[in-house]
Amino acid sequence: MGTGWLVVVTAALLLSLLTPAAASVAYDHKAIIINGQRRILISGSIHYPRSTPEMWPDLIQKAKNGGLDVIQTYVFWNGHEPSPDQYFFEDRYDLVRFIKLVQQAGLYVNLRIGPYICAEWNFGGFPVWLKYIPGIRFRTDNEHFKAAMEKFTAKIVSMMKAENLFEWQGGPIILSQIENEFGPPEYDQGEPAKNYVAWAAGMAVGLDTGVPWIMCKQDDAPDPVINTCNGFYCDYFYPNQPYKPTMWTEVWTSWFTGFGVPVPHRPVEDLAFSVAKFIQKGGSFVNYYMYHGGTNFGRTAGGPFIATSYDYDAPIDEFGLLRQPKWGHLRDLHRAIKLCEMALVSSDPVVTYLGNSQESHVFRSNSGDCAAFLANYDVKSYARVTFNGMHYDLPPWSISILPDCKTIVFNSARVGAQTSLMQMNWLRGFSWQSYNDDTNFNDELSFTTTGLLEQINVTRDITDYLWYTTYVDINETEGFLKGGYYPVLSVMSAGHSLNVFINGQLSGTSYGGVQDPRLTYSGNAMLRAGSNTISILSASVGLPNVGEHFETWNAGILGPVVLSDLDEGWRDLTWQKWTYQVGLKGEALNLHALTQSSEWGDVDANKPLTWYKWE
Ligand code: GAL
């Protein structure tokens, strides 16, 4: 046998090992199976663009120390393809670097490609240019949308393959997700939506990733795609086929923050209870959404009115510090679950009623492992139960874990982890500077036309700001000039906020809310005889990331704009000439990046429309 032949055979053998046919990630009704082993997998969401690359190794290590096996992240399409075919995978968007860091830490990755991701992310992850492809409709059986979705999904998959990042290639990716929570909109939309789901699943599977695909909140996920649960509790959840494992892709560790609403908090006792309850009914995959929430940098927050902080009251806080006792109590929970792993993956639970609101769930393996979960669902009272001839006192609303069916090593309501209070100190030695923006700013981007224009169509979302300016002539004989009153200006806007300036003076402000971004401004207009300038600064505060065909929702002043209490009665300004200016002067100057500049000066609190800088 010549060496040449041997080389050919070896190469062929290697190739056959390195194709999805040799897939090492599979599943059955109990669990995800990696290299032949059923696994109980504890996962946590860390979204790479919501922290800095310098933070990534530490966040991942803290996740590992907290007992996680998997890091879950979405892929952020609008960050990666800001304009058609112009891709960006650097800095906070360096997806490959992030995944390789997870791998170096010895953890797995669950890659939620979407590419619709919701996630309180601007436009749900869709690039805004996508909306302007003629004839497109998002997330339905629409050829233009499907072509774009397939192109981006295929791009990500081939990038992962080229970097050897799937498990069968020696990489960390064990699961990927297509779409996101399409179940509820599918229910509303009917037939075209059903076709879209079938297409999306088929398209994803056709990309041959060699690892299972999941669809979250998608009860009819077509085989072999696994449907998974998202929620605060998921113990009611079953997959749509008996041969699929029971997986929870979003265990909400708390909730996101919106401007103008209270900061949410979820106690770790309840969080641990919900996870233990899911595991005791046979669940084998849990993912904390979020494990580290982080920050919506720049203009990435969805909306409208999603806050800049995406802290999420998560086990690792926005700044990358452990949130105690949340992080520690969950670590203790994970240790207890892992001690039960052999029994958990070997059998379905045997459930026994121990009292009115008390149960035991027992798992056994053929080799003699036994693990038990003792639950007390009573929200108020302790319960004394007898289990295997022993007495146990169970705190209200709690689950106890007994990895040997005898000894309680963890109770969800008893927090043994360190409780610390973080003390934040004021940084001293810094000072504020300010810059007063121009309320009558026009540059080469400004233009004049008849009537009111939809805001995103004009800005293409390169800025939150659009100036709408018009002029009003007032006759010297107008009654209000002598009568001691002012006409009323009313402005109807599709959202999200307005600042009204009359002759350069701030006249009033109005904004919509998280539930309804629309607004009506109404205020006295201090007009004078002669020509008056009405300039209205309309701001969008994050594009919607969820809702029925949110790509069709408008922003900005669509009218009517009306002046009333004039001698003539009222005057409709809607259809007169309006001048449009995209963005603020400070943005055109790139002010935020100018550290040493004469533009910045001492704070003048009396001026409206002021930029502030602290250094
Ligand atoms: C889920 C969604 C996530 C995120 C979450 C709320 O329904 O899948 O992307 O939006 O809600 O934080």
XYZ file of C-alpha atoms and ligand atoms in Angstrom:
627
model
C 0.000 0.000 0.000
C 1.568 3.318 -1.079
C 1.676 6.282 1.261
C -0.321 8.343 -1.274
C -3.286 6.003 -0.875
C -3.010 6.189 2.888
C -3.091 9.981 2.778
C -6.213 9.872 0.603
C -7.948 7.416 2.962
C -7.000 9.446 6.042
C -8.236 12.650 4.428
C -11.524 10.977 3.464
C -11.890 9.620 6.997
C -11.209 13.014 8.527
C -13.696 14.614 6.185
C -16.351 12.070 7.048
C -15.776 12.810 10.730
C -16.013 16.512 10.114
C -19.388 16.600 8.428
C -22.740 16.933 10.131
C -23.411 13.285 9.314
C -21.157 12.524 12.283
C -23.244 14.904 14.414
C -22.329 14.676 18.049
C -25.272 16.688 19.336
C -28.640 14.976 19.230
C -31.708 14.745 21.437
C -34.326 12.390 22.762
C -37.364 12.869 25.007
C -35.160 13.328 28.083
C -32.406 15.665 27.057
C -29.916 17.132 24.632
C -27.328 14.430 23.997
C -23.709 15.510 23.567
C -21.241 12.874 22.462
C -23.648 10.144 23.483
C -24.391 11.586 26.955
C -27.752 12.994 27.968
C -27.095 16.268 29.745
C -28.870 18.557 32.168
C -27.776 21.911 30.784
C -27.779 25.178 32.690
C -27.474 28.147 30.386
C -27.478 31.919 30.668
C -27.993 34.774 28.218
C -25.139 37.215 27.731
C -25.591 39.421 24.650
C -22.164 40.318 23.276
C -23.007 43.874 22.074
C -24.413 44.745 25.497
C -20.966 44.741 27.096
C -17.465 45.546 25.883
C -14.999 42.926 24.587
C -12.783 43.764 27.580
C -15.596 42.608 29.861
C -16.330 39.348 28.022
C -13.721 37.008 29.591
C -14.698 38.064 33.109
C -18.441 37.775 32.446
C -17.967 34.311 30.951
C -15.776 33.182 33.858
C -18.334 34.451 36.368
C -21.023 32.542 34.480
C -18.905 29.409 34.666
C -18.255 29.875 38.378
C -22.003 30.285 38.801
C -22.488 26.750 37.483
C -23.425 27.464 33.877
C -22.685 25.022 31.049
C -23.929 27.144 28.172
C -23.953 30.802 27.115
C -26.905 31.826 25.020
C -26.864 34.848 22.754
C -28.909 36.330 19.975
C -27.207 37.446 16.748
C -27.800 41.164 16.131
C -28.500 41.591 12.427
C -28.753 45.407 12.347
C -25.417 45.666 14.139
C -23.794 43.289 11.663
C -25.278 44.647 8.431
C -25.869 48.385 8.951
C -26.356 48.867 5.212
C -27.044 46.208 2.582
C -24.028 43.931 2.051
C -21.827 46.104 4.288
C -20.981 43.776 7.148
C -19.494 44.629 10.514
C -18.077 42.058 12.917
C -15.680 44.165 14.996
C -15.540 45.536 18.537
C -18.738 44.799 20.458
C -20.025 42.997 17.354
C -17.112 40.542 17.167
C -19.316 37.470 17.333
C -16.548 34.984 16.510
C -14.283 36.362 19.211
C -17.094 36.131 21.752
C -17.871 32.522 20.852
C -14.198 31.571 20.981
C -13.897 33.094 24.447
C -16.847 30.992 25.582
C -15.126 27.960 24.126
C -11.831 28.767 25.868
C -13.705 28.871 29.163
C -14.986 25.343 28.423
C -18.627 26.300 27.970
C -21.095 25.633 25.171
C -23.013 28.147 23.039
C -26.667 28.344 22.108
C -26.770 30.661 19.095
C -30.133 32.338 18.548
C -29.753 33.560 14.986
C -33.333 34.765 14.695
C -32.755 36.904 12.703
C -35.827 38.452 14.302
C -34.772 38.658 17.945
C -37.187 40.993 19.811
C -34.803 41.453 22.805
C -35.739 45.099 23.498
C -33.260 45.797 20.693
C -33.851 48.525 18.121
C -36.342 47.280 15.502
C -36.142 43.765 16.978
C -32.750 43.322 15.304
C -33.922 44.136 11.772
C -31.867 46.661 9.831
C -34.053 49.691 9.037
C -33.111 49.516 5.337
C -34.975 46.211 5.140
C -38.252 48.069 5.620
C -37.655 50.020 2.403
C -37.334 47.023 0.090
C -40.409 47.493 -2.131
C -43.164 44.982 -1.407
C -41.582 43.593 1.774
C -43.593 42.427 4.762
C -41.693 41.134 7.765
C -42.106 37.679 9.299
C -44.623 36.240 6.905
C -44.786 34.330 3.648
C -43.231 37.182 1.666
C -40.578 36.443 -0.959
C -38.514 39.578 -0.306
C -38.439 38.990 3.420
C -37.657 35.297 3.123
C -34.812 35.983 0.695
C -33.237 38.511 3.069
C -33.747 36.302 6.127
C -32.245 33.279 4.405
C -29.262 35.269 3.148
C -28.365 36.553 6.606
C -29.006 33.228 8.372
C -26.888 31.379 5.803
C -24.150 33.986 6.163
C -23.963 33.443 9.925
C -24.046 29.656 9.614
C -21.275 29.607 7.025
C -19.215 31.994 9.128
C -19.570 29.642 12.102
C -18.618 26.662 9.953
C -15.604 28.478 8.494
C -14.382 29.142 12.041
C -15.063 25.517 13.118
C -17.467 26.629 15.809
C -20.104 23.890 15.682
C -19.709 21.053 18.155
C -19.023 18.421 15.496
C -16.158 20.602 14.282
C -14.681 20.781 17.759
C -16.440 24.069 18.509
C -18.812 25.099 21.315
C -22.129 25.624 19.459
C -24.562 22.893 20.459
C -27.873 24.523 19.512
C -29.192 27.235 17.234
C -32.469 29.069 17.080
C -34.484 30.224 14.098
C -37.188 32.923 14.491
C -38.314 34.033 17.970
C -41.683 33.589 19.639
C -43.593 33.444 16.372
C -46.365 31.288 17.917
C -48.592 34.192 19.065
C -48.415 36.256 15.813
C -48.885 33.071 13.794
C -52.131 32.456 15.639
C -53.369 35.932 14.626
C -52.215 35.787 11.013
C -53.426 32.354 9.896
C -52.358 30.667 6.649
C -49.440 32.810 5.372
C -47.911 32.589 8.829
C -48.151 28.806 8.872
C -46.419 28.619 5.496
C -43.739 30.925 6.841
C -43.075 28.716 9.880
C -42.765 25.627 7.699
C -40.451 27.504 5.358
C -38.294 28.933 8.194
C -37.827 25.517 9.819
C -37.020 23.875 6.470
C -34.614 26.635 5.508
C -32.770 26.378 8.835
C -32.529 22.589 8.795
C -31.333 22.773 5.194
C -28.312 24.784 6.309
C -26.897 21.592 7.765
C -25.488 22.921 11.008
C -25.199 19.436 12.488
C -26.712 20.629 15.778
C -30.409 20.771 16.734
C -32.518 23.814 15.887
C -34.977 25.249 18.343
C -37.966 27.572 17.994
C -39.105 29.249 21.188
C -42.816 29.798 21.909
C -43.731 27.892 18.771
C -46.120 25.088 19.666
C -46.223 23.771 16.097
C -42.443 23.809 15.450
C -42.040 21.331 12.569
C -39.809 18.269 13.117
C -36.959 17.991 13.799
C -37.018 21.511 15.283
C -37.619 21.542 19.052
C -40.242 23.906 20.463
C -39.200 25.491 23.755
C -40.757 27.587 26.492
C -40.163 31.227 27.560
C -41.637 32.710 30.736
C -41.452 33.350 34.468
C -42.651 29.773 35.059
C -42.624 26.921 32.562
C -43.626 23.897 34.597
C -46.875 23.658 32.588
C -44.921 23.254 29.348
C -44.606 20.147 27.161
C -42.848 19.838 23.807
C -45.060 19.118 20.817
C -43.742 15.565 20.325
C -42.995 12.909 22.933
C -39.522 12.401 21.462
C -38.403 16.006 22.074
C -36.774 17.207 25.325
C -38.415 19.732 27.656
C -36.465 22.981 27.310
C -36.859 26.456 28.783
C -35.032 29.037 26.666
C -35.973 32.141 28.666
C -36.216 31.926 32.431
C -36.897 35.603 33.109
C -34.571 36.553 35.938
C -36.576 39.765 36.253
C -37.558 42.184 33.470
C -36.204 45.045 31.391
C -36.486 48.697 32.393
C -38.437 51.309 30.485
C -38.175 55.079 30.795
C -40.842 56.309 33.194
C -41.675 52.946 34.745
C -40.393 51.377 37.990
C -37.215 49.254 37.876
C -38.318 45.592 38.048
C -37.054 43.111 40.623
C -37.533 39.344 40.917
C -36.561 37.701 44.202
C -34.072 34.844 43.782
C -36.163 32.581 46.024
C -38.959 32.640 43.461
C -36.551 32.313 40.557
C -34.887 29.251 42.109
C -38.319 27.801 42.919
C -39.427 28.109 39.286
C -36.263 26.445 37.966
C -36.389 23.604 40.515
C -40.063 23.067 39.620
C -39.175 22.793 35.946
C -36.374 20.310 36.600
C -38.534 18.178 38.917
C -41.141 17.720 36.190
C -38.458 16.446 33.795
C -37.087 19.616 32.199
C -33.457 19.244 31.167
C -32.429 22.649 29.766
C -32.853 26.027 31.432
C -31.531 29.353 30.228
C -31.574 32.469 32.349
C -32.732 35.494 30.367
C -30.718 37.526 31.284
C -27.718 36.163 33.205
C -25.928 39.413 32.418
C -28.192 42.026 30.844
C -25.714 44.851 30.304
C -26.221 48.129 28.511
C -28.072 49.293 25.406
C -25.194 51.339 24.052
C -25.699 54.158 21.573
C -29.044 53.967 19.833
C -29.481 50.187 20.157
C -32.400 50.162 22.616
C -35.711 49.039 21.173
C -38.857 50.705 22.056
C -40.218 53.025 22.249
C -38.889 54.055 25.649
C -36.711 51.039 26.502
C -34.066 52.299 28.926
C -30.345 52.528 28.257
C -29.650 50.148 31.095
C -30.497 46.517 30.344
C -29.436 45.421 33.812
C -32.498 43.154 34.091
C -31.862 42.582 37.814
C -29.713 39.721 36.480
C -27.287 37.555 38.521
C -24.410 39.582 37.054
C -25.255 43.277 37.121
C -24.906 45.821 34.342
C -21.322 46.618 35.357
C -20.224 42.985 35.478
C -20.367 42.665 39.287
C -21.980 39.701 41.029
C -25.463 40.525 42.231
C -25.767 38.814 45.585
C -27.473 36.789 46.834
C -28.997 36.174 43.380
C -25.840 34.839 41.757
C -24.816 32.774 44.787
C -28.200 31.206 45.457
C -28.473 30.113 41.826
C -24.935 28.682 41.976
C -26.044 26.600 44.964
C -29.133 25.490 43.047
C -27.003 24.436 40.070
C -24.652 22.423 42.283
C -27.608 20.586 43.768
C -29.113 19.894 40.327
C -25.780 18.629 39.008
C -25.524 16.184 41.920
C -28.814 14.730 40.628
C -27.813 14.649 36.951
C -27.428 10.856 36.526
C -30.802 10.129 38.067
C -32.488 13.048 36.261
C -31.438 11.951 32.777
C -32.187 8.292 33.444
C -35.880 8.306 34.213
C -39.121 10.225 34.234
C -40.177 11.355 37.703
C -42.457 9.317 39.926
C -44.808 11.823 41.570
C -46.335 11.164 44.998
C -48.698 13.412 46.923
C -47.400 14.054 50.423
C -50.144 16.450 51.579
C -52.677 18.972 50.273
C -50.079 21.134 48.576
C -46.998 18.943 48.883
C -45.442 16.482 46.437
C -42.329 14.433 45.919
C -40.729 13.837 42.523
C -38.306 10.919 42.475
C -35.836 10.007 39.713
C -33.840 6.742 39.627
C -31.129 5.329 37.380
C -30.507 1.653 36.657
C -27.209 1.882 38.462
C -28.899 2.851 41.715
C -28.819 6.666 41.680
C -31.830 8.231 43.363
C -32.679 11.945 43.448
C -35.757 13.539 45.004
C -37.437 16.924 44.937
C -39.822 17.784 47.788
C -42.220 20.606 46.973
C -44.441 22.717 49.199
C -46.739 24.843 47.005
C -48.524 26.446 49.953
C -47.679 30.133 49.704
C -48.044 30.838 53.440
C -47.427 27.804 55.648
C -44.596 25.469 56.526
C -45.408 21.808 55.978
C -44.098 18.737 57.781
C -44.034 15.780 55.382
C -42.930 12.169 55.645
C -40.820 10.892 52.779
C -39.121 7.459 52.716
C -39.906 7.146 56.424
C -38.189 10.411 57.374
C -39.702 13.753 58.416
C -38.923 16.934 56.537
C -39.983 20.523 57.300
C -40.635 22.389 54.077
C -40.824 26.217 54.003
C -43.772 27.737 52.116
C -43.462 28.081 48.322
C -40.270 26.061 48.176
C -38.630 23.053 46.616
C -35.984 21.002 48.407
C -33.441 18.955 46.510
C -32.195 15.589 47.869
C -29.521 14.214 45.492
C -29.402 10.899 47.431
C -33.144 10.796 48.203
C -32.260 11.399 51.875
C -30.455 14.655 52.528
C -31.685 18.110 51.618
C -28.714 19.929 50.086
C -30.725 22.878 48.769
C -34.008 24.588 49.496
C -35.172 27.304 47.111
C -36.553 29.506 49.924
C -33.504 29.283 52.197
C -30.803 31.571 50.923
C -27.421 30.490 52.216
C -25.406 32.538 49.757
C -23.669 35.704 50.782
C -25.980 38.677 51.096
C -24.102 41.817 50.325
C -25.133 45.386 49.999
C -23.322 47.267 47.317
C -22.213 50.716 48.258
C -21.677 53.128 45.412
C -19.517 56.161 46.058
C -19.633 59.495 44.287
C -16.674 60.094 42.024
C -15.206 63.472 42.835
C -12.978 65.801 40.893
C -15.076 65.794 37.733
C -16.955 68.719 36.306
C -19.846 69.347 33.965
C -19.594 71.169 30.674
C -22.362 71.986 28.281
C -23.155 72.959 24.727
C -26.338 74.758 23.681
C -27.674 73.362 20.448
C -29.148 75.514 17.715
C -32.948 75.635 17.492
C -32.823 76.941 13.950
C -30.194 74.661 12.514
C -29.994 73.927 8.770
C -27.252 72.098 6.931
C -26.961 70.532 3.482
C -29.332 67.762 4.568
C -32.203 70.188 5.084
C -34.994 70.532 2.521
C -38.415 72.130 2.179
C -41.597 70.529 0.954
C -45.360 70.829 1.249
C -46.973 68.913 4.109
C -45.803 66.625 6.892
C -43.471 63.670 6.400
C -43.167 60.447 8.359
C -40.034 60.630 10.478
C -38.229 57.304 9.948
C -38.743 57.600 6.204
C -36.763 60.863 6.358
C -34.085 59.999 8.936
C -33.709 56.316 7.990
C -32.984 56.058 11.689
C -29.474 57.504 11.474
C -30.541 59.826 14.298
C -33.385 60.100 16.798
C -34.024 63.710 15.808
C -35.958 65.446 13.067
C -36.725 69.173 12.986
C -40.053 70.234 11.466
C -39.984 74.000 10.838
C -42.650 76.265 9.397
C -43.431 80.015 9.306
C -46.563 81.832 10.329
C -47.407 85.443 9.414
C -49.429 87.348 11.969
C -51.276 90.514 11.065
C -50.767 93.563 13.282
C -54.520 93.779 13.690
C -54.866 90.280 15.191
C -57.061 90.505 18.278
C -54.801 88.447 20.525
C -51.939 90.983 20.175
C -53.973 93.442 22.231
C -56.323 91.074 23.971
C -53.787 89.684 26.439
C -54.095 86.058 25.331
C -52.228 83.739 22.924
C -53.453 81.412 20.216
C -53.260 77.670 20.914
C -50.982 75.441 18.884
C -52.008 71.770 18.644
C -49.752 69.118 17.142
C -50.614 65.461 16.625
C -47.657 63.110 16.472
C -47.280 59.372 15.933
C -44.456 59.536 18.506
C -42.365 59.545 20.403
C -41.654 63.030 21.844
C -41.817 66.706 20.867
C -40.143 69.943 21.887
C -41.872 73.003 20.452
C -39.921 76.216 19.860
C -41.546 79.498 18.867
C -39.093 82.078 17.577
C -36.273 80.121 19.192
C -37.888 79.962 22.638
C -38.955 76.664 24.151
C -42.719 76.724 24.240
C -43.490 73.225 25.522
C -42.683 69.527 25.580
C -44.817 66.432 25.194
C -44.150 62.719 24.971
C -45.918 59.400 24.560
C -45.390 56.351 26.751
C -44.300 52.740 26.716
C -47.885 51.566 26.106
C -48.791 54.166 23.487
C -46.145 56.297 21.778
C -48.650 58.661 20.134
C -49.077 62.141 21.574
C -50.950 65.359 21.185
C -49.229 68.606 22.063
C -51.355 71.589 22.953
C -49.982 74.878 24.264
C -50.113 78.642 23.933
C -48.008 80.010 21.103
C -46.359 83.351 21.924
C -46.602 84.757 18.422
C -45.822 88.326 17.465
C -46.865 90.575 14.603
C -45.002 89.709 11.408
C -43.200 86.453 10.588
C -42.848 83.750 13.267
C -40.815 80.580 13.228
C -42.359 77.439 14.616
C -39.717 74.740 14.906
C -40.657 71.416 16.381
C -38.036 68.883 17.358
C -39.504 65.405 17.056
C -37.514 62.580 18.667
C -37.894 58.843 18.258
C -36.874 56.929 21.370
C -36.044 53.461 20.079
C -37.871 51.725 17.240
C -40.412 49.057 18.194
C -39.066 45.554 18.691
C -42.343 43.681 19.042
C -45.962 43.970 17.873
C -48.087 43.111 14.852
C -46.137 44.187 11.750
C -44.220 46.796 13.702
C -42.259 47.595 10.545
C -45.305 49.568 9.370
C -45.623 51.723 12.484
C -45.005 55.428 12.017
C -43.130 58.064 13.997
C -43.054 61.827 13.842
C -45.589 64.568 13.181
C -48.257 63.389 10.810
C -50.751 66.104 11.722
C -52.958 67.832 11.924
C -51.042 70.899 13.150
C -53.481 73.673 13.943
C -53.398 77.219 15.362
C -56.642 78.226 17.040
C -57.984 81.372 18.773
C -57.045 83.569 15.825
C -59.394 86.223 14.419
C -60.100 83.899 11.498
C -60.901 81.116 13.990
C -58.295 78.488 13.297
C -55.540 78.023 10.765
C -54.435 74.591 9.541
C -50.631 74.475 9.194
C -50.584 70.842 8.077
C -50.418 71.509 4.346
C -48.162 74.542 4.244
C -44.444 74.457 3.523
C -42.281 72.683 6.105
C -38.506 72.630 6.275
C -36.866 69.417 7.435
C -33.518 69.050 9.133
C -32.226 65.579 9.970
C -30.391 65.499 13.290
C -29.080 68.074 15.729
C -26.218 70.433 15.182
C -24.349 68.713 18.007
C -24.620 65.440 16.113
C -23.351 67.053 12.906
C -20.389 68.374 14.916
C -19.817 64.904 16.366
C -19.831 66.720 19.645
C -19.772 63.660 21.883
C -16.382 62.694 20.465
C -14.858 66.168 20.794
C -13.047 66.134 24.094
C -11.016 69.321 23.763
C -13.207 71.731 21.919
C -14.210 75.334 22.221
C -17.788 74.213 21.531
C -18.025 72.981 25.103
C -18.467 75.615 27.785
C -19.719 76.207 31.273
C -23.145 74.991 32.149
C -25.921 77.437 31.315
C -28.995 75.888 32.839
C -31.333 78.509 31.401
C -30.953 77.444 27.798
C -33.120 74.701 26.321
C -31.691 71.884 24.216
C -28.411 71.505 26.013
C -25.820 68.767 25.747
C -24.031 67.885 28.968
C -20.637 66.310 29.384
C -18.985 65.150 32.560
C -15.238 64.648 32.757
C -39.351 37.554 25.201
C -38.470 37.709 23.967
C -37.112 38.282 24.360
C -37.300 39.483 25.231
C -38.136 39.115 26.437
C -38.403 40.267 27.371
O -40.675 37.394 24.875
O -38.287 36.472 23.350
O -36.395 38.596 23.203
O -37.927 40.467 24.489
O -39.379 38.685 26.016
O -37.236 40.740 27.904
